mmCIF file of C-alpha atoms in Angstrom:
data_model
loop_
_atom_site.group_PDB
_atom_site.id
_atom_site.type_symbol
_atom_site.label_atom_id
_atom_site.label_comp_id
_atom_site.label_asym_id
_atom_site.label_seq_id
_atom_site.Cartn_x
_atom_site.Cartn_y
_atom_site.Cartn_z
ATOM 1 C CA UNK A 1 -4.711 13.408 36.321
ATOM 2 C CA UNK A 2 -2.812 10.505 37.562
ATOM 3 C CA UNK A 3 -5.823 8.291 37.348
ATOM 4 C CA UNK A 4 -4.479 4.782 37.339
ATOM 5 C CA UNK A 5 -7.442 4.003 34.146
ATOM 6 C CA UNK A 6 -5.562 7.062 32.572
ATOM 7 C CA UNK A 7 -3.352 4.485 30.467
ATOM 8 C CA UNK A 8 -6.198 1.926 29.780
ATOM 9 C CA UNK A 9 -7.884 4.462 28.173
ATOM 10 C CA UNK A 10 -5.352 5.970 26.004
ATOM 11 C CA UNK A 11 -4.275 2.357 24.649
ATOM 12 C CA UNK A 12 -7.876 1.854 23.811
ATOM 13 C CA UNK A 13 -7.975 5.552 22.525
ATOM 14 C CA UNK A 14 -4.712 4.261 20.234
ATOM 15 C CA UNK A 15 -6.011 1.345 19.417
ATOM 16 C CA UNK A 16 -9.107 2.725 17.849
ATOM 17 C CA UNK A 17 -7.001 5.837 15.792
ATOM 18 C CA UNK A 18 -5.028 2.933 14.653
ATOM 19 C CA UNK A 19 -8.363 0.851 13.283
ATOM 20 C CA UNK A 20 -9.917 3.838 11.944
ATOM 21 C CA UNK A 21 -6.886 3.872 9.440
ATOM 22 C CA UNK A 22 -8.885 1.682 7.277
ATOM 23 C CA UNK A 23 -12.297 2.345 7.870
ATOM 24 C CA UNK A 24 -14.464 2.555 4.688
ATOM 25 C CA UNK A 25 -15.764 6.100 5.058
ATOM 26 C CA UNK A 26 -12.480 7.711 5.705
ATOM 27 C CA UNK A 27 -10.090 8.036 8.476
ATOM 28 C CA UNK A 28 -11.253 11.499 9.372
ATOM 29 C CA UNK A 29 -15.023 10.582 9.616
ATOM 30 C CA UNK A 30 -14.116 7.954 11.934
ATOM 31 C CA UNK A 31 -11.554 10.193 13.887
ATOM 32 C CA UNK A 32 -14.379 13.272 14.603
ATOM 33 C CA UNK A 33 -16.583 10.451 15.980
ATOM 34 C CA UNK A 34 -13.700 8.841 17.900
ATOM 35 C CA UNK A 35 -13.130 11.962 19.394
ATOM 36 C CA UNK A 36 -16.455 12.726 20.297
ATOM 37 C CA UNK A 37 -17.283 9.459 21.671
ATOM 38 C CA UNK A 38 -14.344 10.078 23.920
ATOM 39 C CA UNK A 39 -14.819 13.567 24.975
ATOM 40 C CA UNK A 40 -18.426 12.720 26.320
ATOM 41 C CA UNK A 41 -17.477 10.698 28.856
ATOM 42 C CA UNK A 42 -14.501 13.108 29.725
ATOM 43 C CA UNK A 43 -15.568 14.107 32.827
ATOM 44 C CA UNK A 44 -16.637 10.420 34.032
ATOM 45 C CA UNK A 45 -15.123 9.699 37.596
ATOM 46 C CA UNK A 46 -16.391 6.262 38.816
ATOM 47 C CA UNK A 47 -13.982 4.141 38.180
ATOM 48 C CA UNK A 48 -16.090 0.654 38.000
ATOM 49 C CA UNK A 49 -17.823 3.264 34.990
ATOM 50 C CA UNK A 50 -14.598 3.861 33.288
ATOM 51 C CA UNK A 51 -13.938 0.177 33.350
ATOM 52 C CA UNK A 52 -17.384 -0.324 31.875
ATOM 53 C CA UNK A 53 -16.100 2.312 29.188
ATOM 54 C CA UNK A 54 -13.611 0.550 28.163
ATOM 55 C CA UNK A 55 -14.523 -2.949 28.077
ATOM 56 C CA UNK A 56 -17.223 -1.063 25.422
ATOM 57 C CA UNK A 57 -13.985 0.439 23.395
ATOM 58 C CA UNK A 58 -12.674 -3.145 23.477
ATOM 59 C CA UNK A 59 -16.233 -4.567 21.786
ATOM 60 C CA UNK A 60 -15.833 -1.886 18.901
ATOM 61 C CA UNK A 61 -12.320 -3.348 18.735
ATOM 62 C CA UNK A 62 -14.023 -6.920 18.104
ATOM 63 C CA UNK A 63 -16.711 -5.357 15.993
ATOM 64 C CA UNK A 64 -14.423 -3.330 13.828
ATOM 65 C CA UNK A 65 -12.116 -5.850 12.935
ATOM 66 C CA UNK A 66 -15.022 -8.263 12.188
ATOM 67 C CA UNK A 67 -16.261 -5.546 10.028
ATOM 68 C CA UNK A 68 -12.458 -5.260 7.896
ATOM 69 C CA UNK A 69 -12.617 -9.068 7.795
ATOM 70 C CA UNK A 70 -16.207 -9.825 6.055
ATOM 71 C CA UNK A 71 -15.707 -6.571 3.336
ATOM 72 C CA UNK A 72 -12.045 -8.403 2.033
ATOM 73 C CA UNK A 73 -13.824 -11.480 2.289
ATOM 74 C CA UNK A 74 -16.452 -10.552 0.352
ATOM 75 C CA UNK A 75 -14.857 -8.464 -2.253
ATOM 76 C CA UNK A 76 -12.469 -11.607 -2.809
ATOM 77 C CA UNK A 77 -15.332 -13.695 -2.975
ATOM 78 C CA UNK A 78 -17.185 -11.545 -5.467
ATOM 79 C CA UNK A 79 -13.874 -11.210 -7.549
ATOM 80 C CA UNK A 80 -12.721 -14.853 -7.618
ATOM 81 C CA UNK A 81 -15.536 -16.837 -7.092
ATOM 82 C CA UNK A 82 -19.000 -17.687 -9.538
ATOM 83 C CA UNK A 83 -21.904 -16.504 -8.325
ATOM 84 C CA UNK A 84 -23.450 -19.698 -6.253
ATOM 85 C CA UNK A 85 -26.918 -20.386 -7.197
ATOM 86 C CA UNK B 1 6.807 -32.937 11.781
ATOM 87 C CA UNK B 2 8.532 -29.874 13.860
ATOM 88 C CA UNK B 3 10.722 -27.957 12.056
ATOM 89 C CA UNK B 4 10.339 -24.631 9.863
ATOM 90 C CA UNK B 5 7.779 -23.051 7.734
ATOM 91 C CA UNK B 6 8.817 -20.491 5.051
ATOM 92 C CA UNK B 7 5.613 -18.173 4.236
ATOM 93 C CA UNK B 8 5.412 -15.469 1.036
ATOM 94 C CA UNK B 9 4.086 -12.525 1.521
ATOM 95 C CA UNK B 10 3.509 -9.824 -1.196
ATOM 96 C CA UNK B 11 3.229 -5.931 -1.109
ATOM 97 C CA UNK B 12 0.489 -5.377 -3.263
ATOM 98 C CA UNK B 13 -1.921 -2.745 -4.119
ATOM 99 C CA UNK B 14 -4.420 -2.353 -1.429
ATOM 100 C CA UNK B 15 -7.886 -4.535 -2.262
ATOM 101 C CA UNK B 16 -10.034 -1.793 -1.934
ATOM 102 C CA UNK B 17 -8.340 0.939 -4.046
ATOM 103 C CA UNK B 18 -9.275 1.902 -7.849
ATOM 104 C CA UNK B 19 -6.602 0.772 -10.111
ATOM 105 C CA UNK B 20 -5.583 3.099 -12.452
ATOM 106 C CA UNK B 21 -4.037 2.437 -15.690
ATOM 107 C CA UNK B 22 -0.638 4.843 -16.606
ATOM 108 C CA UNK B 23 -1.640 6.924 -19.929
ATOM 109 C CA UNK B 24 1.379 5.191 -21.741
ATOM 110 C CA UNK B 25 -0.112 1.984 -20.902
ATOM 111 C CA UNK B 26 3.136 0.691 -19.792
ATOM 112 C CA UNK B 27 1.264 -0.753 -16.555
ATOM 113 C CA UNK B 28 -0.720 0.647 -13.322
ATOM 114 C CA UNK B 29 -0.137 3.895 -11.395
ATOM 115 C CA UNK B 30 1.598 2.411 -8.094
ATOM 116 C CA UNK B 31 2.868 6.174 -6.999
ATOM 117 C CA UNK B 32 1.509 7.295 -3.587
ATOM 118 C CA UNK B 33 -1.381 4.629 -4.030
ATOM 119 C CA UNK B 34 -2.040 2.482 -0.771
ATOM 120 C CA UNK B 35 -0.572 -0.835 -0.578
ATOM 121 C CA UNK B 36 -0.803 -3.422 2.246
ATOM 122 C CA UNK B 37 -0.249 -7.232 2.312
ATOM 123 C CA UNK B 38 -1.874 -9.382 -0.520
ATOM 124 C CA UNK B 39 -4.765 -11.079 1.034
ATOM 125 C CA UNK B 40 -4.265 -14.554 0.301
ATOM 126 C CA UNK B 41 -0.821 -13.950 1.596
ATOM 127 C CA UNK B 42 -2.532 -13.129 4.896
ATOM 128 C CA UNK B 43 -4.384 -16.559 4.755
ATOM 129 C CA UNK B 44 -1.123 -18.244 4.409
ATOM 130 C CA UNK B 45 0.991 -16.759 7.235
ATOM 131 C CA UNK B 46 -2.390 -17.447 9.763
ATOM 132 C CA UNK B 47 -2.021 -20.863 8.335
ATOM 133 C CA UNK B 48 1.356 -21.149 9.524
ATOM 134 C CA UNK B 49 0.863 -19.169 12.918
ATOM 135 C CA UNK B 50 -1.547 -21.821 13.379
ATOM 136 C CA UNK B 51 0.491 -24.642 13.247
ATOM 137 C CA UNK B 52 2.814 -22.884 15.722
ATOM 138 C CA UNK B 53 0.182 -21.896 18.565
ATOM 139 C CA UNK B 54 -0.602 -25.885 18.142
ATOM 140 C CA UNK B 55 2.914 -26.471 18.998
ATOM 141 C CA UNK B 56 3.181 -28.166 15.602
ATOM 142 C CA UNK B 57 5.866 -26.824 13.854
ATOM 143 C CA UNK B 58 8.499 -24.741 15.662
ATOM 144 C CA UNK B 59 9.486 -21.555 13.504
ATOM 145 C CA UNK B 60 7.752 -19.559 10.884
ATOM 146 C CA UNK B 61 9.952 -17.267 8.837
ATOM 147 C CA UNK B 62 8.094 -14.649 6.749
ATOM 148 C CA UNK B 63 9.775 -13.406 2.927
ATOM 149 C CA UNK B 64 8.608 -10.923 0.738
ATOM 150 C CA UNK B 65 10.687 -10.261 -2.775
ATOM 151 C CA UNK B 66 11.009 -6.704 -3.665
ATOM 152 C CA UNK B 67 12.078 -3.147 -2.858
ATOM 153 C CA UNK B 68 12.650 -1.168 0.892
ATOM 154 C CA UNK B 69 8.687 -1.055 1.471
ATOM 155 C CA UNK B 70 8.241 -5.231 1.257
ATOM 156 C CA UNK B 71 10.142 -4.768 4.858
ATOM 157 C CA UNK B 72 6.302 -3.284 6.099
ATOM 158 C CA UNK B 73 4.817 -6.147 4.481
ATOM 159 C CA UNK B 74 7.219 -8.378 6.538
ATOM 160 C CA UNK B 75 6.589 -6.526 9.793
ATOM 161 C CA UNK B 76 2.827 -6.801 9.036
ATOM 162 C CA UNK B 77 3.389 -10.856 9.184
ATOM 163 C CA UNK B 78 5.863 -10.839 12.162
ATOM 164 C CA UNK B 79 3.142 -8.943 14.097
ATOM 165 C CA UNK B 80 0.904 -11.926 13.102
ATOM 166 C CA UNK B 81 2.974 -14.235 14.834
ATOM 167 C CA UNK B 82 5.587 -15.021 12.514
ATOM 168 C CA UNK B 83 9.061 -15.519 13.761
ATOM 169 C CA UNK B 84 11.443 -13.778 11.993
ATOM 170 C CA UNK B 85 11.415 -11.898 8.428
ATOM 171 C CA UNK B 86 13.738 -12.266 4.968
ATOM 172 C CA UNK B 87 13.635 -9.355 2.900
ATOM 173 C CA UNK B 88 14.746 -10.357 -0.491
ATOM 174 C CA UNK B 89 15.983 -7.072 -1.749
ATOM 175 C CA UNK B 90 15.020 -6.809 -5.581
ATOM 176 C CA UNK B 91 14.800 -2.954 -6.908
ATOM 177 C CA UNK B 92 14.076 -0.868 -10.364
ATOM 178 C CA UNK B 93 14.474 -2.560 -13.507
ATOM 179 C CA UNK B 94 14.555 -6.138 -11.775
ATOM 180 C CA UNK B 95 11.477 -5.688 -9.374
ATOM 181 C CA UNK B 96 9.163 -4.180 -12.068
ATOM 182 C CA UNK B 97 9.859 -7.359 -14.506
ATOM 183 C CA UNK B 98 10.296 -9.644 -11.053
ATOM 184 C CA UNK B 99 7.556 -12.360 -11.914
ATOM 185 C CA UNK B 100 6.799 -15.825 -10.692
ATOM 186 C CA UNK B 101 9.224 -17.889 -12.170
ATOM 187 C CA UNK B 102 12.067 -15.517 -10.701
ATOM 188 C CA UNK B 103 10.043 -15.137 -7.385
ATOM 189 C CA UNK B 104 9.582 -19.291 -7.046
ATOM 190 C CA UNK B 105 13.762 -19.477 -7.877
ATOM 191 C CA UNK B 106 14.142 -17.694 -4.676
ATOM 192 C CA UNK B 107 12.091 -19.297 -3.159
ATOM 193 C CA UNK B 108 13.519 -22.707 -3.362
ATOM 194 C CA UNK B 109 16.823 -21.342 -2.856
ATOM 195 C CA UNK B 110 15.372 -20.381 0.398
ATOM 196 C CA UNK B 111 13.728 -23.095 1.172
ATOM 197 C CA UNK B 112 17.112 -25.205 1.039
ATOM 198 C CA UNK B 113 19.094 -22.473 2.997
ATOM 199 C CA UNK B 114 17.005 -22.739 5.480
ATOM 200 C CA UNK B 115 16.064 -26.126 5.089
ATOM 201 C CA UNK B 116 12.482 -25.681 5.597
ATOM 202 C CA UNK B 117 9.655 -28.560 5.788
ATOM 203 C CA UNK B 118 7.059 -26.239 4.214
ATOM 204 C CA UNK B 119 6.066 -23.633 2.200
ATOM 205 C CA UNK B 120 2.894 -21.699 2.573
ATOM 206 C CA UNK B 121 2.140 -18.984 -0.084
ATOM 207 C CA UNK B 122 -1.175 -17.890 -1.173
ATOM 208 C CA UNK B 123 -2.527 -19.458 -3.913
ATOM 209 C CA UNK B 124 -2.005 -15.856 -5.757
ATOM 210 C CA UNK B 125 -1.364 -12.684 -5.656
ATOM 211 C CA UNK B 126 -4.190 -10.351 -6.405
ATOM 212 C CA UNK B 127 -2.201 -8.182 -8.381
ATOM 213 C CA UNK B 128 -1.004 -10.038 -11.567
ATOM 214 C CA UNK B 129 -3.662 -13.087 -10.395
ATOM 215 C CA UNK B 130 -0.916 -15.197 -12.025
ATOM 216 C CA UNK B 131 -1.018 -18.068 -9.942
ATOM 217 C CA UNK B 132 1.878 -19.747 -10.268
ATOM 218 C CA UNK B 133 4.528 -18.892 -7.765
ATOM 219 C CA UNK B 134 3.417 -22.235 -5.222
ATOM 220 C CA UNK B 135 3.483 -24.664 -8.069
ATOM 221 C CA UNK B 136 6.964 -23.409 -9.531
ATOM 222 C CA UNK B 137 8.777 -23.528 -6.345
ATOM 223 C CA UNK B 138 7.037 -27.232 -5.820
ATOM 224 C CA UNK B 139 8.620 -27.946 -9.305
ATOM 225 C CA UNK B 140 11.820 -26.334 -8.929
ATOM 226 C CA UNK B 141 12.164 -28.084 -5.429
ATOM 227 C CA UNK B 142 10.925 -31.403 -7.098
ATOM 228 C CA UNK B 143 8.616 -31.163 -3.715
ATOM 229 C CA UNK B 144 4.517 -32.321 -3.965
ATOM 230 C CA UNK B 145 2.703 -29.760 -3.972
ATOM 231 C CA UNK B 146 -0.861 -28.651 -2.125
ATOM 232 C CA UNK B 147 -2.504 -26.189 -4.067
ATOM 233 C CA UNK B 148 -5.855 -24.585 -3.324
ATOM 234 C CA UNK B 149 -5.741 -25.683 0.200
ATOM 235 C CA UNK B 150 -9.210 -25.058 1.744
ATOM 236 C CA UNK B 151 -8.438 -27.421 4.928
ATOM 237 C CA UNK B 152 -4.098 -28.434 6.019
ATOM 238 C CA UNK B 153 -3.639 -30.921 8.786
ATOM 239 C CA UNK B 154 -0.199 -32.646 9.531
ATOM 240 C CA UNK B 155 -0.626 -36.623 10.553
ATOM 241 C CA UNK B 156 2.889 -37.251 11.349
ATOM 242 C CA UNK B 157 5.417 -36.788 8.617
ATOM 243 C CA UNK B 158 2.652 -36.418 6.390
ATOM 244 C CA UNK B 159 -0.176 -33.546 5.484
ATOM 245 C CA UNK B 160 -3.627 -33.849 4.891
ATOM 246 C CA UNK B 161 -4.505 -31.048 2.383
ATOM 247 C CA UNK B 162 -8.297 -30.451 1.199
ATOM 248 C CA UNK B 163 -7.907 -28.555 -1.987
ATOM 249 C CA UNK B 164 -10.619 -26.763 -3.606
ATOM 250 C CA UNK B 165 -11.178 -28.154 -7.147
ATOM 251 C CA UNK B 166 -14.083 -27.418 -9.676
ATOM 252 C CA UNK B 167 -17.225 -28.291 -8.478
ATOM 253 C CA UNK B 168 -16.189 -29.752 -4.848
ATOM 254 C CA UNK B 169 -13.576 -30.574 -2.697
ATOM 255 C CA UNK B 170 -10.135 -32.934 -2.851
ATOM 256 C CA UNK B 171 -8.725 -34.565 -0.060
ATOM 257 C CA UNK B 172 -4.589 -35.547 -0.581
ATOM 258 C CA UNK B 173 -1.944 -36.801 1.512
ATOM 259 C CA UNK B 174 1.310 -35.413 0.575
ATOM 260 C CA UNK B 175 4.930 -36.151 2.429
ATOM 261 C CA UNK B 176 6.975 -33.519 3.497
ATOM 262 C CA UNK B 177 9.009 -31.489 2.763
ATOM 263 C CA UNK B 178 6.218 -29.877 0.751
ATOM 264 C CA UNK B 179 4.516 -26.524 -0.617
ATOM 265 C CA UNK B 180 1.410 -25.637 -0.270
ATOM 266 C CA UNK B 181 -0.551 -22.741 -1.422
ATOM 267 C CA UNK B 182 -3.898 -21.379 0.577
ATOM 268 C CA UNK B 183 -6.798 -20.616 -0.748
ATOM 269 C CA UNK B 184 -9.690 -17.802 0.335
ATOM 270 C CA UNK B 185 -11.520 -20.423 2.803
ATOM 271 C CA UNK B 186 -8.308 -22.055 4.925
ATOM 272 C CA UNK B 187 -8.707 -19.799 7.260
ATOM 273 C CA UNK B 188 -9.906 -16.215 9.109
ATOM 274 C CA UNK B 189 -6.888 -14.297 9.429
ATOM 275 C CA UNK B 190 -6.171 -12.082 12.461
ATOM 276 C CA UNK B 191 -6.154 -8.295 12.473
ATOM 277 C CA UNK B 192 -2.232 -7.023 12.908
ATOM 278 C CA UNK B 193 -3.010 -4.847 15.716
ATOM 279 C CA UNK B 194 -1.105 -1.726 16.634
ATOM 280 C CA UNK B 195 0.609 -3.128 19.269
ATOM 281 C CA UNK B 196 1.579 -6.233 17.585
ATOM 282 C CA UNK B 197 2.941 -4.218 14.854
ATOM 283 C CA UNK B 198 5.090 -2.345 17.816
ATOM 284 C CA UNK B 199 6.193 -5.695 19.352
ATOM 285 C CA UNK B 200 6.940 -7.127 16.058
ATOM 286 C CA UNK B 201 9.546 -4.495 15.540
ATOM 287 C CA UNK B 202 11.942 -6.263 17.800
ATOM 288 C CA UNK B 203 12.071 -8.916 15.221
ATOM 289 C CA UNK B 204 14.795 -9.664 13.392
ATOM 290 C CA UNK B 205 14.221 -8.945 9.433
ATOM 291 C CA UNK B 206 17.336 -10.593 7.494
ATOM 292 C CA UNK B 207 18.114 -8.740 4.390
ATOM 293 C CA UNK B 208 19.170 -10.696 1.210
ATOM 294 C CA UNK B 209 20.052 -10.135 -2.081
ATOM 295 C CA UNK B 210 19.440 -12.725 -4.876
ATOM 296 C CA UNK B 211 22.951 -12.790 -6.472
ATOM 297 C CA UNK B 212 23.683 -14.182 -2.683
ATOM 298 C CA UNK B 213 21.005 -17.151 -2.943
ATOM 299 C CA UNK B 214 22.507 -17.935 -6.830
ATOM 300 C CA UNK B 215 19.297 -16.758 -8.365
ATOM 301 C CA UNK B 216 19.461 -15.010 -11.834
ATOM 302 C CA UNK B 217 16.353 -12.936 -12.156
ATOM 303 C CA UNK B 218 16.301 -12.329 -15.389
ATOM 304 C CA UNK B 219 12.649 -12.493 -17.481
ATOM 305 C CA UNK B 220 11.350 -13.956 -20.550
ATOM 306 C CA UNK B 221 8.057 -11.995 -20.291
ATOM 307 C CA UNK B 222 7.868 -8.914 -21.430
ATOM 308 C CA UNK B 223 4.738 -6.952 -20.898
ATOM 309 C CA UNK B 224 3.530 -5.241 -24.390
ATOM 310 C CA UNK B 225 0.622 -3.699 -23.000
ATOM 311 C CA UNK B 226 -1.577 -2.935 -19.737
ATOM 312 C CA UNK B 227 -5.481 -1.471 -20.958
ATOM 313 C CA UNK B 228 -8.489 -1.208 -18.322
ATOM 314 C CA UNK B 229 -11.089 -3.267 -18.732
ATOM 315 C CA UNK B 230 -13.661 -2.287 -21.442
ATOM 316 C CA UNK B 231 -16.237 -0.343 -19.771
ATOM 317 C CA UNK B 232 -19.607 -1.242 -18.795
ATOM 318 C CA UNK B 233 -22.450 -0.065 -21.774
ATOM 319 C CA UNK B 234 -24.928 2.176 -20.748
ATOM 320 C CA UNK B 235 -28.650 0.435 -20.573
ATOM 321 C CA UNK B 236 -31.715 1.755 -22.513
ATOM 322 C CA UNK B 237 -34.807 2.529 -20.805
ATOM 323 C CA UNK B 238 -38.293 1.317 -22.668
ATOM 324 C CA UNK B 239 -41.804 2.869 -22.481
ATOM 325 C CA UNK B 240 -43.756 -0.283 -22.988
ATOM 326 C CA UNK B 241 -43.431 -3.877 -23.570
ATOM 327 C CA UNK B 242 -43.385 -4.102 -27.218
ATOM 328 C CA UNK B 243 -40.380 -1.933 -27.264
ATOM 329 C CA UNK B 244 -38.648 -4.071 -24.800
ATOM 330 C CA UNK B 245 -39.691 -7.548 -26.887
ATOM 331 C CA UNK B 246 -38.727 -5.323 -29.967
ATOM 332 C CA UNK B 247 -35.248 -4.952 -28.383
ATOM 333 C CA UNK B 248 -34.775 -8.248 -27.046
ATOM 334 C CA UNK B 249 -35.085 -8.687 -30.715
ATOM 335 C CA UNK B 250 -32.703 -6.720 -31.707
ATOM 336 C CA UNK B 251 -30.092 -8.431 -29.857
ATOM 337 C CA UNK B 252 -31.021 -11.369 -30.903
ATOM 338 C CA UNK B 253 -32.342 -12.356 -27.007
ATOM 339 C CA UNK B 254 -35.499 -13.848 -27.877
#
């Protein structure tokens, strides 16, 4: 305890619970492997490693709001649009 | 142009969940069923968040017509960067035969009140699909109008607006004060994070009720009838290709 990463990590840990709310297979699928993702690198110490961690966490961020974006898009598209070509 | 930008948005049934019809057909089950901001609604506030974060415009007020839960819809937009939030308070019998005629009145009373330049809406909502809300405020404003907007640039006191048209693309100057109404490729709209959505609750949501803005919401439509879509028929499967010419036949393909 009192590691000063320990905040970082919860945001990110937040952050991700939060994102999960939406994700296509279910917010519990997504939580179990949030959780286990997290709990795996539990024990890690090294703090220039924990940054690494996180930095990670803040790609899925990137990659999981990327992912939200291009399935509206696409069901919008496919709803509204004619089929090009 | 700096001034202030009204923006719609709409509580609507989530995109991704299966609509289902209520067995009296009187209209869709809405009851514990998901419901988040309509997307093209999203397009529009971006639009307008845009126009701030270029220093272009100075304020960017968010509305939303309709019952206690439009106020999420709002705080979904203020944590996208919009300024400050109306909630136009419309319940029961009025909100469930609010439509776009009554939504565009309040609208332009708005837009006076607060004596916006613009007004961004989506181009519709993609619950009713009506479609109509931006060009009835333009009309009851007596404002021009930029529908379909695929592409919104301001060139002093006037904006460039490429609107998507059958079969290509329109390019129009309009003058302001003016509405226009985005369409699904203005823009890529940001992800309301979770702690925008916790910053955005220090921002002010005004709460109004139409009898204050004059508006009489009374409707001329009345809905007879909501059915689901006729359902897809089953395909046949054929042995060889005779049968399947012999079908074609049959339906009068070939």
């Amino acid at each position: 305890m009192g590691n000063p990463l320990r905040g970082e990590v919860v945001r990110l840990y937040k952050n991700l619970l939060f994102l999960g709310r939406e994700y296509p297979k279910g917010t519990v699928y997504f939580r179990e492997r949030l959780k286990a993702a997290f709990m795996k690198n539990k024990d890690e110490t090294d703090p220039e490693k924990i940054k690494k961690l996180v930095a990670k966490g803040d790609f899925v961020i990137k990659e999981l709001e990327a992912l939200y974006f291009l399935r509206k898009y696409r069901t919008l598209k496919k709803r509204y649009y004619e089929p090009e070509e | 142009m700096s001034g202030r930008v009204l923006v719609g948005v709409k509580r609507v049934i989530d995109y991704a969940v299966k609509i289902r019809v209520k067995p009296d057909n009187s209209g869709v089950v809405t009851d514990g069923v998901k419901h988040s901001m309509n997307p093209f609604c999203e397009i529009a506030v971006e639009e307008a968040v845009k126009l701030k974060e270029k220093k272009l415009i100075k304020e960017v007020v968010a509305v939303s017509c309709g019952p206690q839960q439009a106020q999420e819809t709002i705080r979904t937009a203020l944590a996208m960067g919009a300024d400050r939030g109306i909630h136009v308070e419309v319940s029961g019998k009025d909100y469930e035969t609010l439509g776009p005629l009554q939504v565009s009145k309040i609208f332009a009373a708005l837009a006076k009140k607060e004596e916006a330049q613009l007004v961004i809406l989506g181009k519709q909502a993609i619950d009713d699909d009506c479609n109509q809300t931006g060009q009835m405020t333009a009309a009851l404003l007596d404002w021009p109008q930029g529908t379909f907007a695929s592409e919104v640039s301001l060139e002093g006191d006037k904006i460039k607006v490429v609107r998507e048209i059958d079969g290509g693309l329109e390019t129009i100057k309009i003058s302001t004060p003016a509405v226009v109404t985005a369409d699904l490729r203005l823009n890529t709209p940001r992800y309301a994070t979770l702690p925008n959505i916790m910053k955005a609750k220090k921002k002010k949501i005004a709460n109004v009720k139409p009898a204050d803005l004059g508006v009489d919401l009374t409707s001329r439509v009345e809905v007879l009838r909501v059915d689901e879509p006729p359902q897809r028929q089953a395909g046949v499967k054929v042995e060889t290709v005779e049968d399947l010419v012999g079908k074609l036949k049959e339906a009068g393909r070939v």
